[in-house]
Tab-separated table of C-alpha atoms and ligand atoms in Angstrom:
chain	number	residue	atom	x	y	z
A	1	UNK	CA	-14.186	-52.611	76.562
A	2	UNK	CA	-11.527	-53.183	74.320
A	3	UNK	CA	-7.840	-52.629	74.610
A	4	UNK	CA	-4.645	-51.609	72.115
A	5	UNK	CA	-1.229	-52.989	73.132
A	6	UNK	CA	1.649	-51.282	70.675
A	7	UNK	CA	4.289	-53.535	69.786
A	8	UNK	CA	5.191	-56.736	69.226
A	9	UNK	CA	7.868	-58.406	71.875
A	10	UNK	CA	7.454	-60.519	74.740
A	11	UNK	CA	6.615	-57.718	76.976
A	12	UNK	CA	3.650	-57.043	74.996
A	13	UNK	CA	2.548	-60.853	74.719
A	14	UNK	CA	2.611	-60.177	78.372
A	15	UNK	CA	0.843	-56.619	78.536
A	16	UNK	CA	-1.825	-58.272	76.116
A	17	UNK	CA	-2.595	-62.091	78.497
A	18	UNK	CA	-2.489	-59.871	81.180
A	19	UNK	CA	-5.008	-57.327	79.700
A	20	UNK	CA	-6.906	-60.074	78.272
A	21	UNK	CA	-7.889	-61.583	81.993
A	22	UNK	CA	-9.603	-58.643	82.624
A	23	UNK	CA	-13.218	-59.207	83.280
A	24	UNK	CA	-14.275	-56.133	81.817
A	25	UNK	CA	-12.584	-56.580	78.428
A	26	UNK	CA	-13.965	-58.004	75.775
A	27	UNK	CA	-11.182	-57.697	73.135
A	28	UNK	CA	-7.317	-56.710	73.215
A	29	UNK	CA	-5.897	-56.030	69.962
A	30	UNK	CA	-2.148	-55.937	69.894
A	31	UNK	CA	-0.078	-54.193	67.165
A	32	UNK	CA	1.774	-55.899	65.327
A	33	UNK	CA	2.142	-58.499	68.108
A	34	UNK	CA	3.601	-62.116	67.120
A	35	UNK	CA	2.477	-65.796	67.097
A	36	UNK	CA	1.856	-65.981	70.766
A	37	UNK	CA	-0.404	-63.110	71.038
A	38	UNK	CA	-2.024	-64.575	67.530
A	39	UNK	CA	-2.963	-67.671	69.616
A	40	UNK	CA	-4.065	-66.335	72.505
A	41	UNK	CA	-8.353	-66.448	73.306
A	42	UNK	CA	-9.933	-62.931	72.934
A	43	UNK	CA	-6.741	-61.594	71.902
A	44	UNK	CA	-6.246	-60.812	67.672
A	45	UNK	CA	-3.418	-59.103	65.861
A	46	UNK	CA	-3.573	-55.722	63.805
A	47	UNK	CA	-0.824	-55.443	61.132
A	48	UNK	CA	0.084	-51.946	62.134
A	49	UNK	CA	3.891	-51.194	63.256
A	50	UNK	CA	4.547	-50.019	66.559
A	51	UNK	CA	5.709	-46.635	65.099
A	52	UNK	CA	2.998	-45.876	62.813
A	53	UNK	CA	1.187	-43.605	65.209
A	54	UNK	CA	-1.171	-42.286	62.557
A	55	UNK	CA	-2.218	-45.636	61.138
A	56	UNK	CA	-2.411	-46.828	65.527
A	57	UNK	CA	-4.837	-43.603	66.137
A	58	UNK	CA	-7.057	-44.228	62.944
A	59	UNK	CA	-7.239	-47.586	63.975
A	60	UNK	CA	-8.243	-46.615	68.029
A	61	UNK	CA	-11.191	-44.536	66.715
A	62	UNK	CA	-12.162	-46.862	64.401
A	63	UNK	CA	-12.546	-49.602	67.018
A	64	UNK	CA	-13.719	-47.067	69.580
A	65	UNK	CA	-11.028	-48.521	71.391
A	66	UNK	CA	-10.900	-47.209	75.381
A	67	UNK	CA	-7.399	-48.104	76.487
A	68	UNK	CA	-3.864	-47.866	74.614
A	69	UNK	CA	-0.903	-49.001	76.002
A	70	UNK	CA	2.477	-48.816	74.606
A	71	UNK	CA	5.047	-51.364	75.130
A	72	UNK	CA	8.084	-50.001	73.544
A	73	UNK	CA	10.116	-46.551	73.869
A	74	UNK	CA	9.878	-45.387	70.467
A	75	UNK	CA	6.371	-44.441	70.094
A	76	UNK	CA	6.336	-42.943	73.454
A	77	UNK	CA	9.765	-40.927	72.747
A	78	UNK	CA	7.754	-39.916	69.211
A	79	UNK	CA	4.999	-38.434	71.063
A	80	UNK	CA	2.194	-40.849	70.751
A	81	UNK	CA	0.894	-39.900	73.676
A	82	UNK	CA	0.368	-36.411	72.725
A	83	UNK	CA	-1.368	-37.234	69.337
A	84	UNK	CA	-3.664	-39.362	71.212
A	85	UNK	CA	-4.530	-37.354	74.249
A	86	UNK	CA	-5.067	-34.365	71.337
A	87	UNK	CA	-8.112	-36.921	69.736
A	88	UNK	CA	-9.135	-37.366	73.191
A	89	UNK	CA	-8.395	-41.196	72.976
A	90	UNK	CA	-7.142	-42.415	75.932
A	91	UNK	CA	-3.133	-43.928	75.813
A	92	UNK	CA	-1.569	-44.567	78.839
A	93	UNK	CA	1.937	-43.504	78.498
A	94	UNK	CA	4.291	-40.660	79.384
A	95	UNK	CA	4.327	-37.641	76.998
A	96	UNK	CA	6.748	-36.806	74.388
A	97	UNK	CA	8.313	-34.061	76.904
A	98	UNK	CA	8.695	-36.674	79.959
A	99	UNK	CA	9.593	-39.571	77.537
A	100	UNK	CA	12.964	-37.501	77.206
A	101	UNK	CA	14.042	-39.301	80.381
A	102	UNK	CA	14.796	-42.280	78.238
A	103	UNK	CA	14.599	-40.291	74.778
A	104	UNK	CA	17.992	-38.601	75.642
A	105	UNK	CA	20.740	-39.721	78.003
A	106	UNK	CA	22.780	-35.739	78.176
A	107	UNK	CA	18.932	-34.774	79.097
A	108	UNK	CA	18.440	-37.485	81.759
A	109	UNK	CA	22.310	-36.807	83.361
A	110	UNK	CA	21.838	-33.121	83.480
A	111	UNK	CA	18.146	-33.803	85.253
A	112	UNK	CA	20.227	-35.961	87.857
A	113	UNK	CA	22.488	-33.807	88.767
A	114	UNK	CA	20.501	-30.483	89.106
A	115	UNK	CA	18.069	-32.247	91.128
A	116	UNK	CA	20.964	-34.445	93.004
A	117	UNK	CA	19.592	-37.501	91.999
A	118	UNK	CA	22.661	-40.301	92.889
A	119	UNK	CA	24.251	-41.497	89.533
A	120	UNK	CA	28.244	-42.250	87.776
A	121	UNK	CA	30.103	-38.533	86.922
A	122	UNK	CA	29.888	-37.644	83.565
A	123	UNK	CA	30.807	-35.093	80.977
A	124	UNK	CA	28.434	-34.929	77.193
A	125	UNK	CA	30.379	-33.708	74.440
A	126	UNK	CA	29.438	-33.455	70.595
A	127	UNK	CA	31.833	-33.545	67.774
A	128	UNK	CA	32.348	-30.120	67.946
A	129	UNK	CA	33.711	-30.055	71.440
A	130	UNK	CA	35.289	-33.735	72.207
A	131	UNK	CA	38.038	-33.266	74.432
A	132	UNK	CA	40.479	-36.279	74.436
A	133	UNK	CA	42.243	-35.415	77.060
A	134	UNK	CA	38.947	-35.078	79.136
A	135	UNK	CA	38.972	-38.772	78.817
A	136	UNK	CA	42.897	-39.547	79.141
A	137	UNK	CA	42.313	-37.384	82.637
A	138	UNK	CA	39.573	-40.064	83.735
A	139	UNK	CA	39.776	-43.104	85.357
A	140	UNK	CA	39.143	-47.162	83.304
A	141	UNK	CA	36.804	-48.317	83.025
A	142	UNK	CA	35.072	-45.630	81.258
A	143	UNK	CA	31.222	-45.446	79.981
A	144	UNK	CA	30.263	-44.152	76.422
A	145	UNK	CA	26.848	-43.864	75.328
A	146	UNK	CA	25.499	-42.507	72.314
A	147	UNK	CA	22.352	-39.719	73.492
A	148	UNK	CA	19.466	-41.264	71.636
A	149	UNK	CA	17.822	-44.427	71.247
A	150	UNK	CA	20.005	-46.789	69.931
A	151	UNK	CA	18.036	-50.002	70.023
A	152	UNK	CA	19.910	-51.074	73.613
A	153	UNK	CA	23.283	-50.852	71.211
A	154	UNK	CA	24.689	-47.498	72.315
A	155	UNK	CA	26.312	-48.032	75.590
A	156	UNK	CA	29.758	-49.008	75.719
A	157	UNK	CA	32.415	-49.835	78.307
A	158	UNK	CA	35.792	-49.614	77.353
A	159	UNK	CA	38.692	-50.403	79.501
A	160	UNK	CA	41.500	-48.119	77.924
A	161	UNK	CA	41.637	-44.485	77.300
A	162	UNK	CA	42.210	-45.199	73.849
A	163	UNK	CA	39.645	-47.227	73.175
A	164	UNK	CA	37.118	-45.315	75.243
A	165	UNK	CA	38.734	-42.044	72.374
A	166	UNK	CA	38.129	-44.562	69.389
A	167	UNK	CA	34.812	-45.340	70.622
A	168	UNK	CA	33.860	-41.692	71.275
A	169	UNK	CA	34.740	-40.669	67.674
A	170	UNK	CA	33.176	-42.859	65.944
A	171	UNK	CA	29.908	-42.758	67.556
A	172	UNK	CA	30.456	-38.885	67.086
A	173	UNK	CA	31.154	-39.870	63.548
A	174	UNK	CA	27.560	-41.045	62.854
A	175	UNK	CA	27.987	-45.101	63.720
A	176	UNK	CA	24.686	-44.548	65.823
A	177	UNK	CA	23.169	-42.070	63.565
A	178	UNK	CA	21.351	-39.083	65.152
A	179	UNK	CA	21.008	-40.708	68.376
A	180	UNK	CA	25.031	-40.388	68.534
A	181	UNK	CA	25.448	-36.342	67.919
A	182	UNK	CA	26.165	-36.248	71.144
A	183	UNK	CA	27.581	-38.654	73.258
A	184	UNK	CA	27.864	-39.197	77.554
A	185	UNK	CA	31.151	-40.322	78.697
A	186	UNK	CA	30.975	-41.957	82.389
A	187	UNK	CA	32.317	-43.522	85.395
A	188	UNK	CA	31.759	-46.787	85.491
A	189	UNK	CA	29.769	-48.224	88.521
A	190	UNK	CA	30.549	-51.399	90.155
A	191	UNK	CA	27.848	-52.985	92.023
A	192	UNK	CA	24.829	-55.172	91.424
A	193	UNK	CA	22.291	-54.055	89.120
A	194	UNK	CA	18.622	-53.505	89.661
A	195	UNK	CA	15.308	-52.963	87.807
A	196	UNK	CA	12.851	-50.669	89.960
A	197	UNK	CA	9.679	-50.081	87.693
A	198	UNK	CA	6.864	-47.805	88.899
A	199	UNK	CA	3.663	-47.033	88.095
A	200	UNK	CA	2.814	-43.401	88.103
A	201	UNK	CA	1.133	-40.004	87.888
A	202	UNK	CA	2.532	-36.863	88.694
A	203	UNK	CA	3.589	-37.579	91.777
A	204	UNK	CA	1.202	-40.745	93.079
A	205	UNK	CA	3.599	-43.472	92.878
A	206	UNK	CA	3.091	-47.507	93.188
A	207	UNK	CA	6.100	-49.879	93.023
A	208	UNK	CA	5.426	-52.912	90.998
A	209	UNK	CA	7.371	-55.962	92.651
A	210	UNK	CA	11.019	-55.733	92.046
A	211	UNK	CA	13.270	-57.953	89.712
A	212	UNK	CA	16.195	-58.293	88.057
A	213	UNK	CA	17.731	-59.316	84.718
A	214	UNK	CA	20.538	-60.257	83.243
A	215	UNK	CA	22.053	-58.506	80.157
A	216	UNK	CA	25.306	-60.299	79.438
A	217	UNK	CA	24.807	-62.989	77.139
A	218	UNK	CA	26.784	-65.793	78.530
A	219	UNK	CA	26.394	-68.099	82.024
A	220	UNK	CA	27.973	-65.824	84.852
A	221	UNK	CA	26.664	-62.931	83.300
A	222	UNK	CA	29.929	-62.747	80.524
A	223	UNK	CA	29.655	-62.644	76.631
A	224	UNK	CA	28.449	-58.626	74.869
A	225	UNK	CA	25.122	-57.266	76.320
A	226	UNK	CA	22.088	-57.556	75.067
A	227	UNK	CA	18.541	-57.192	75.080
A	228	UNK	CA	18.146	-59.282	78.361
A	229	UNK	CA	18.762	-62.589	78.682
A	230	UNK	CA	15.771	-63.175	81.671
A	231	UNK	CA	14.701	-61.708	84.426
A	232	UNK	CA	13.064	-62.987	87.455
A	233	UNK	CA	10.850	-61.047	90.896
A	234	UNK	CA	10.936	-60.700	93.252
A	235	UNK	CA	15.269	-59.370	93.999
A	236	UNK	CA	15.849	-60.554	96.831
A	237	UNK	CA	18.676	-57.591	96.707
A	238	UNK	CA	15.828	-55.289	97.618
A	239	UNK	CA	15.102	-55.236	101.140
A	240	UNK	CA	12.748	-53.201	102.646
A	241	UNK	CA	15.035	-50.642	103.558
A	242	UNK	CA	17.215	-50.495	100.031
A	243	UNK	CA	13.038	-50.269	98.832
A	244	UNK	CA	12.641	-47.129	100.842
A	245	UNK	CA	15.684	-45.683	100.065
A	246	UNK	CA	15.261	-46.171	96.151
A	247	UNK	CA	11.678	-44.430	96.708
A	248	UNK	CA	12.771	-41.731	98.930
A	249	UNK	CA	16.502	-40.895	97.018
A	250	UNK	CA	15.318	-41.664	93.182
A	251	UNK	CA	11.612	-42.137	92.553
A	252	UNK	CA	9.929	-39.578	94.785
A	253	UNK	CA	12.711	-36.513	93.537
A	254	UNK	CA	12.626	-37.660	89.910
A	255	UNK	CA	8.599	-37.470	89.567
A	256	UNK	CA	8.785	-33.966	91.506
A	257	UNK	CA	11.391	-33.097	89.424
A	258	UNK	CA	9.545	-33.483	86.510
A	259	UNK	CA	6.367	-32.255	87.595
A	260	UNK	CA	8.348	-28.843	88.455
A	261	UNK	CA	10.341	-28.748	85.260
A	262	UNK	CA	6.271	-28.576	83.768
A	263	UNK	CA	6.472	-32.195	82.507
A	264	UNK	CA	4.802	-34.511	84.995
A	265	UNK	CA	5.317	-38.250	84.454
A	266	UNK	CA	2.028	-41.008	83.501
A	267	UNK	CA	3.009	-44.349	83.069
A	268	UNK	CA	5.762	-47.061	83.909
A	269	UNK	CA	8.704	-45.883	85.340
A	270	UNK	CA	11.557	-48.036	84.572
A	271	UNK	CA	15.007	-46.833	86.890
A	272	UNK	CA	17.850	-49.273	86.179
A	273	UNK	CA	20.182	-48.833	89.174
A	274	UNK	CA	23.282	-49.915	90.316
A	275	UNK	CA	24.099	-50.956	94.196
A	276	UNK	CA	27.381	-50.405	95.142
A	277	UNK	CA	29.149	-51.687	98.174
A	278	UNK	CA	28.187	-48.719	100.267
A	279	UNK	CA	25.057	-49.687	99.381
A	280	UNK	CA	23.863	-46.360	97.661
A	281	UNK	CA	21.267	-46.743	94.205
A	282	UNK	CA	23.007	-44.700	91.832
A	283	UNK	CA	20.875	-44.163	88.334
A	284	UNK	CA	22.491	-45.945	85.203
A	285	UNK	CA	18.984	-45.309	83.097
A	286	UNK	CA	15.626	-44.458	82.909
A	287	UNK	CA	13.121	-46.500	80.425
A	288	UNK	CA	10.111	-44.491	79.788
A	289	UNK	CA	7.826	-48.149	79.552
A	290	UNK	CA	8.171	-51.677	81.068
A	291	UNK	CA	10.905	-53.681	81.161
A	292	UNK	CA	11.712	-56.455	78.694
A	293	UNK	CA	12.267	-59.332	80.002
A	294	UNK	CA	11.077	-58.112	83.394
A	295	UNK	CA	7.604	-57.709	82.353
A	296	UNK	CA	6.818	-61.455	81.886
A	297	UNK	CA	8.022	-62.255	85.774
A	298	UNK	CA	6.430	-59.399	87.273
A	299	UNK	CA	3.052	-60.020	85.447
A	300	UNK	CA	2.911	-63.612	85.858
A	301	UNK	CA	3.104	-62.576	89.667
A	302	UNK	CA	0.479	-59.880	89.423
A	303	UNK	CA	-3.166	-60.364	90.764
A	304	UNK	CA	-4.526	-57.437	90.163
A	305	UNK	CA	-6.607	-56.055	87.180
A	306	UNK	CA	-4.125	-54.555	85.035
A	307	UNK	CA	-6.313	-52.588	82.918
A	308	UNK	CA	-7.447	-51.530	86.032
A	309	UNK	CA	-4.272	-50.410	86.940
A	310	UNK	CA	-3.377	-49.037	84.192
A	311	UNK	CA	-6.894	-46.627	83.992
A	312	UNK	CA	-6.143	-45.281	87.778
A	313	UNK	CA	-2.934	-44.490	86.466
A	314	UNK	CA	-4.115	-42.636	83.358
A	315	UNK	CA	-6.655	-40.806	85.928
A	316	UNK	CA	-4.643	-39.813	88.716
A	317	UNK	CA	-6.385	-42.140	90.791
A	318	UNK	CA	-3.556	-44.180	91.662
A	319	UNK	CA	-3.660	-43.440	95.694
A	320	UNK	CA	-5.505	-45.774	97.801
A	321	UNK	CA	-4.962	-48.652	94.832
A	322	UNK	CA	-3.690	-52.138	96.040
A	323	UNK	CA	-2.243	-53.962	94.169
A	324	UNK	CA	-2.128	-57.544	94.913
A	325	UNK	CA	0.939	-60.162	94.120
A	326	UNK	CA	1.403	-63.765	93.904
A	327	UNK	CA	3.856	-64.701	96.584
A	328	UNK	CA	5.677	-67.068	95.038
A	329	UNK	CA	8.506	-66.227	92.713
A	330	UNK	CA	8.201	-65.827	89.000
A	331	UNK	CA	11.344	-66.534	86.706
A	332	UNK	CA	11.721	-65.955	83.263
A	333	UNK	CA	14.417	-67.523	80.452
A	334	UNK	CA	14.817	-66.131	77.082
A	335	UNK	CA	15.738	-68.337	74.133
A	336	UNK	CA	17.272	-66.451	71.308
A	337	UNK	CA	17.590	-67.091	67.902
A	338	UNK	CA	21.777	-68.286	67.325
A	339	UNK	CA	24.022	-65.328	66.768
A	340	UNK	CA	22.040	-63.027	68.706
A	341	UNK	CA	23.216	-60.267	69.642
A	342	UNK	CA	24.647	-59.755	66.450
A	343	UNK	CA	23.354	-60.828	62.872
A	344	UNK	CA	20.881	-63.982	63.761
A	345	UNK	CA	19.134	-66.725	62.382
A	346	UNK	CA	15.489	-66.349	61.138
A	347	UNK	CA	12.752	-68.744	59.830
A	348	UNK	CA	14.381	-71.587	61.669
A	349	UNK	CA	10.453	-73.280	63.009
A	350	UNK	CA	10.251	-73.889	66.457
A	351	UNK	CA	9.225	-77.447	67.945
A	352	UNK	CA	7.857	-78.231	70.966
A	353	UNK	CA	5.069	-75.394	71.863
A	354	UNK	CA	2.527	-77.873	72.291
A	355	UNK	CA	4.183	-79.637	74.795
A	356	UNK	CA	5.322	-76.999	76.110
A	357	UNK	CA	1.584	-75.559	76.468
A	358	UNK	CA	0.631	-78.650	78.607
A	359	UNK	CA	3.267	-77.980	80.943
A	360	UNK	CA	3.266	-75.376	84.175
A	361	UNK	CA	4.148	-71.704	83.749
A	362	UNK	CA	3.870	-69.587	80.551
A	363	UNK	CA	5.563	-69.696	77.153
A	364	UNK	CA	5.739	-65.833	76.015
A	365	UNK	CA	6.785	-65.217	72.349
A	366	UNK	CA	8.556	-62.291	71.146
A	367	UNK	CA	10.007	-62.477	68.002
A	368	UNK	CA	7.950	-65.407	66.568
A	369	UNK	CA	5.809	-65.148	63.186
A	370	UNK	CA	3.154	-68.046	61.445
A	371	UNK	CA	4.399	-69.256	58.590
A	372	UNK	CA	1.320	-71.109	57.497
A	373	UNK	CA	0.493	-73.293	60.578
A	374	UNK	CA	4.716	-73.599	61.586
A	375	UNK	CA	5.628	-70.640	64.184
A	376	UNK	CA	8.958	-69.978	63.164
A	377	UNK	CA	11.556	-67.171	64.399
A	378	UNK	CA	11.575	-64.048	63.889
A	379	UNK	CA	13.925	-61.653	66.120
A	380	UNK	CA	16.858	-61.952	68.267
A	381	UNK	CA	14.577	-62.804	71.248
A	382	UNK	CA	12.085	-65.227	70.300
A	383	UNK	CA	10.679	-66.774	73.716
A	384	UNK	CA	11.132	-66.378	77.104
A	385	UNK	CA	9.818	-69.105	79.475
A	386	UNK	CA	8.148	-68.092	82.922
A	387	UNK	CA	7.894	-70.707	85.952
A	388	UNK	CA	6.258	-69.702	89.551
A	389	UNK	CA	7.532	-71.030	92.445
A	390	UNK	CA	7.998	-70.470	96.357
A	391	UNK	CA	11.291	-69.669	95.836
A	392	UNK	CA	13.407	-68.387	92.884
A	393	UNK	CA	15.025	-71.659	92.812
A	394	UNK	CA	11.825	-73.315	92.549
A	395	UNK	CA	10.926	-71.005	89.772
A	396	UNK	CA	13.712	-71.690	87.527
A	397	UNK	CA	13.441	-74.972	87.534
A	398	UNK	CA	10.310	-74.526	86.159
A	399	UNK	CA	11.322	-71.973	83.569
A	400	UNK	CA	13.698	-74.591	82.364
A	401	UNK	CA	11.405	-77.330	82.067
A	402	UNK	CA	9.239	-75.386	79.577
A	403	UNK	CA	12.992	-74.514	77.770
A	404	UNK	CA	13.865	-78.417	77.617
A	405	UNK	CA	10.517	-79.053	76.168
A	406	UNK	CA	11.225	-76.524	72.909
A	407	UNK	CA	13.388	-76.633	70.489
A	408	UNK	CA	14.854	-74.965	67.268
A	409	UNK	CA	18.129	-74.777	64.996
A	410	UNK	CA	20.636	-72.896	66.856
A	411	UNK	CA	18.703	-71.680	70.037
A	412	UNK	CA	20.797	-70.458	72.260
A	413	UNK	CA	20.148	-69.376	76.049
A	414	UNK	CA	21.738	-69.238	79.366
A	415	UNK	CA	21.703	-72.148	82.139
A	416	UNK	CA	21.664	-70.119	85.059
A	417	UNK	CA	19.206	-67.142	85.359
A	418	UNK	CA	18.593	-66.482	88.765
A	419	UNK	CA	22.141	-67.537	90.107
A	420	UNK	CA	22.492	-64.343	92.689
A	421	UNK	CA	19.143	-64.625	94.038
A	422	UNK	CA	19.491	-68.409	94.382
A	423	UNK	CA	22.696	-68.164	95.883
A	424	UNK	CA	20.868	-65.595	98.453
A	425	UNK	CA	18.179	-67.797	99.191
A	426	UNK	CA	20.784	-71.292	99.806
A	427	UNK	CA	22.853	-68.641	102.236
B	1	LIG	P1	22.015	-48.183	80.014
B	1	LIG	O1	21.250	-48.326	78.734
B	1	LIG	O2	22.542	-46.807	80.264
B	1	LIG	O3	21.347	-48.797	81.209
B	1	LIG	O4	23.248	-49.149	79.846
B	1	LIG	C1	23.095	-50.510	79.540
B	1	LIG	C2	23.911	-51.350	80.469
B	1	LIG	O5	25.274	-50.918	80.478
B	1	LIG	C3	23.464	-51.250	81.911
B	1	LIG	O6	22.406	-52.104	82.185
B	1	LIG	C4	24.737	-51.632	82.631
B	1	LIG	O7	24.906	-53.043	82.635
B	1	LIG	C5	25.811	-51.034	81.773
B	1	LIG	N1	26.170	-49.685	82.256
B	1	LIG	C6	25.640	-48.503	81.878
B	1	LIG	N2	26.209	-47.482	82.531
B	1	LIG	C7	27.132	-48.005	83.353
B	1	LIG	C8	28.037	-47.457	84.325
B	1	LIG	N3	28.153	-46.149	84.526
B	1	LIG	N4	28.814	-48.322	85.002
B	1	LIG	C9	28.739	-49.648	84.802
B	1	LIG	N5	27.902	-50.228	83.909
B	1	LIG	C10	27.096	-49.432	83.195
């Protein structure tokens, strides 16, 4: 069969290998994918962007392709699951309806709460009705995001009412665009942060094995946010019974909650939580699609068939499939182009991949492009190196070996991914 991966990061040079090992497929395409997926056996590259859905379905039919499956949020949040399912080409994704969950953060916050789904207090306000003195009544730290997508940009935590007012209006003032015409202000949640994906329809649910990244920048998890910095699985954070409770308090009630607002939920399920002391997973975000950077841990560690997988899941016959995981740890490093976040570097050519390629553990690209035969940058996040290991520890020392062996002009990534769980493991 073949197979259509949308997009063109490191989660989808993961999607694609992945994919790609599957003994019934004979070809992934990936759209527009990047130098790693270009390299790849039995994987090619279409030059179709992500958001193109019309150009994406033409090209489905054409290739009488059997399985889509999006990587990124903004097809999905678009509706690309609709179009497709309306040609009768299969795309495994959530609808443009349940999509909303990450499509619109006053949507997702009003969800929580009527259904009494743990997560920070909030208030949404648009320009029409921003009450300062809302804010000056609330406690600092305070959380403002903008509604919409907003390319991981539109969350901000501000540690003075006045800045937390400046921030408000200007968002409200058009500084995200659409995606800021209205605007969530929150508590802000102190705790430990963790990534609980799912795979699911309606209400058949299967955990994928848990992780954890790390959005800060900077060592010790300091510096602005960003994309993700790495990521690694399993968290040791999640024990069985934090596991249960996460199913049974967020997963289970969000799926019925969406199958009984008339949108069930296909696809990966992406809650980013936060632990607090007592121990309680309050919601911070849903992601209507895999994580990035998590997918490159959690897939090096999976054993399964994905498209496999992925098919029950599009079926609804998800119950009764096991899924099988490497035991050993998986930890992933990202090396980003220098000034990322902000305005970065491109077209700097990257050394080392061949060594790197002889080496253990995986080399994912993200944003990476041929130049003629130089792979060069081409994003913020260009690579992100994945070592297995029995422990995390283990792991990231071979994640880092791949890092020492590559090389380019202002590269730029953190030392110490992993840092909590290794600490947990030494203790
Ligand atoms: P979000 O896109 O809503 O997950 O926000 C991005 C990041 O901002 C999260 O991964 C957290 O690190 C941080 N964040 C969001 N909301 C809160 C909150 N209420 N309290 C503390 N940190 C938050």
């Amino acid at each position: 069969m073949k197979i259509l991966i949308v997009g063109g990061g490191g989660r989808e040079h993961a999607l694609a290998w992945k994919c790609a090992q599957s003994p019934r497929v004979r070809q992934v395409f990936v759209a527009p994918g990047n130098a790693g997926t270009a390299l790849e056996p039995n994987i090619s590259n279409v030059d179709i962007a992500a958001d193109d859905i019309n150009a994406l379905l033409e090209f489905a039919e054409k290739e009488d392709v059997e399985l889509t499956v999006i990587g990124p949020e903004g097809p999905l949040v678009a509706g690309i699951v609709d179009r497709f399912a309306a040609a009768n080409r299969p795309c495994f994704g959530p609808t443009r309806a349940a999509a909303r969950l990450e499509g619109s953060k006053a949507f997702t916050k009003e969800f929580l709460r009527r259904y009494g789904i743990p997560t920070a207090s909030y208030a949404t306000f648009t320009a029409a009705d921003f009450d300062a003195d809302y804010v000056r009544a609330q406690r600092v730290p305070l959380v403002v995001k903008a509604d919409g997508l907003a390319a991981g940009k539109g969350v901000i935590i501000c540690d003075t009412h006045e800045s937390a007012i400046t921030t408000a209006t200007a968002i409200l003032g058009g500084s995200f665009g659409a995606a800021g015409n209205t605007i969530v202000i929150e508590e802000f949640l102190k705790g430990e942060e963790v990534s609980f994906i799912v795979v699911a329809h309606d209400q058949q649910v299967i955990p994928l094995a848990t992780s954890q990244d790390h959005k800060r920048r900077d060592d010790g998890d300091s510096g602005p946010n960003t994309g993700g910095m790495g990521a690694y699985s399993p968290a040791p954070i999640v024990t069985p019974a934090l596991h249960a409770r996460i199913m049974r308090e967020v997963i289970r009630p969000t799926l019925r909650g969406l199958a009984g607002d008339g949108n069930p939920y296909t696809g990966f399920l992406y809650a980013g939580l936060m632990i607090g002391d007592d121990g309680v997973p309050k919601v911070l975000e849903f992601n209507c699609r895999f994580g990035d950077p998590e997918t490159q841990p959690i897939l090096m560690r999976l054993k399964s068939d994905l498209v496999a997988l992925c098919e029950a899941a599009h079926n609804g016959t998800l119950d009764g499939f096991d899924v099988q995981w490497d035991s050993r740890a998986a930890l992933g490093v990202v090396m980003a182009a220098g000034g990322y976040p902000d305005a970065y570097r491109k077209g700097d050519t990257i050394d080392g991949l061949e060594a790197a390629a002889r080496l253990p553990g995986k080399v994912f690209h993200a944003g990476t492009r041929f130049d003629g035969s130089r792979v060069v940058t081409a994003g913020g996040r260009v690579l992100c190196t994945v070592g297995l290991g029995a422990t995390v520890g283990a792991a990231q020392q071979q994640a880092y070996a791949l890092v020492d062996a590559i090389h380019w002009n202002l590269v730029q990534y953190r030392r110490d991914i992993g840092y909590r769980a290794i600490a947990r493991e030494r203790a």
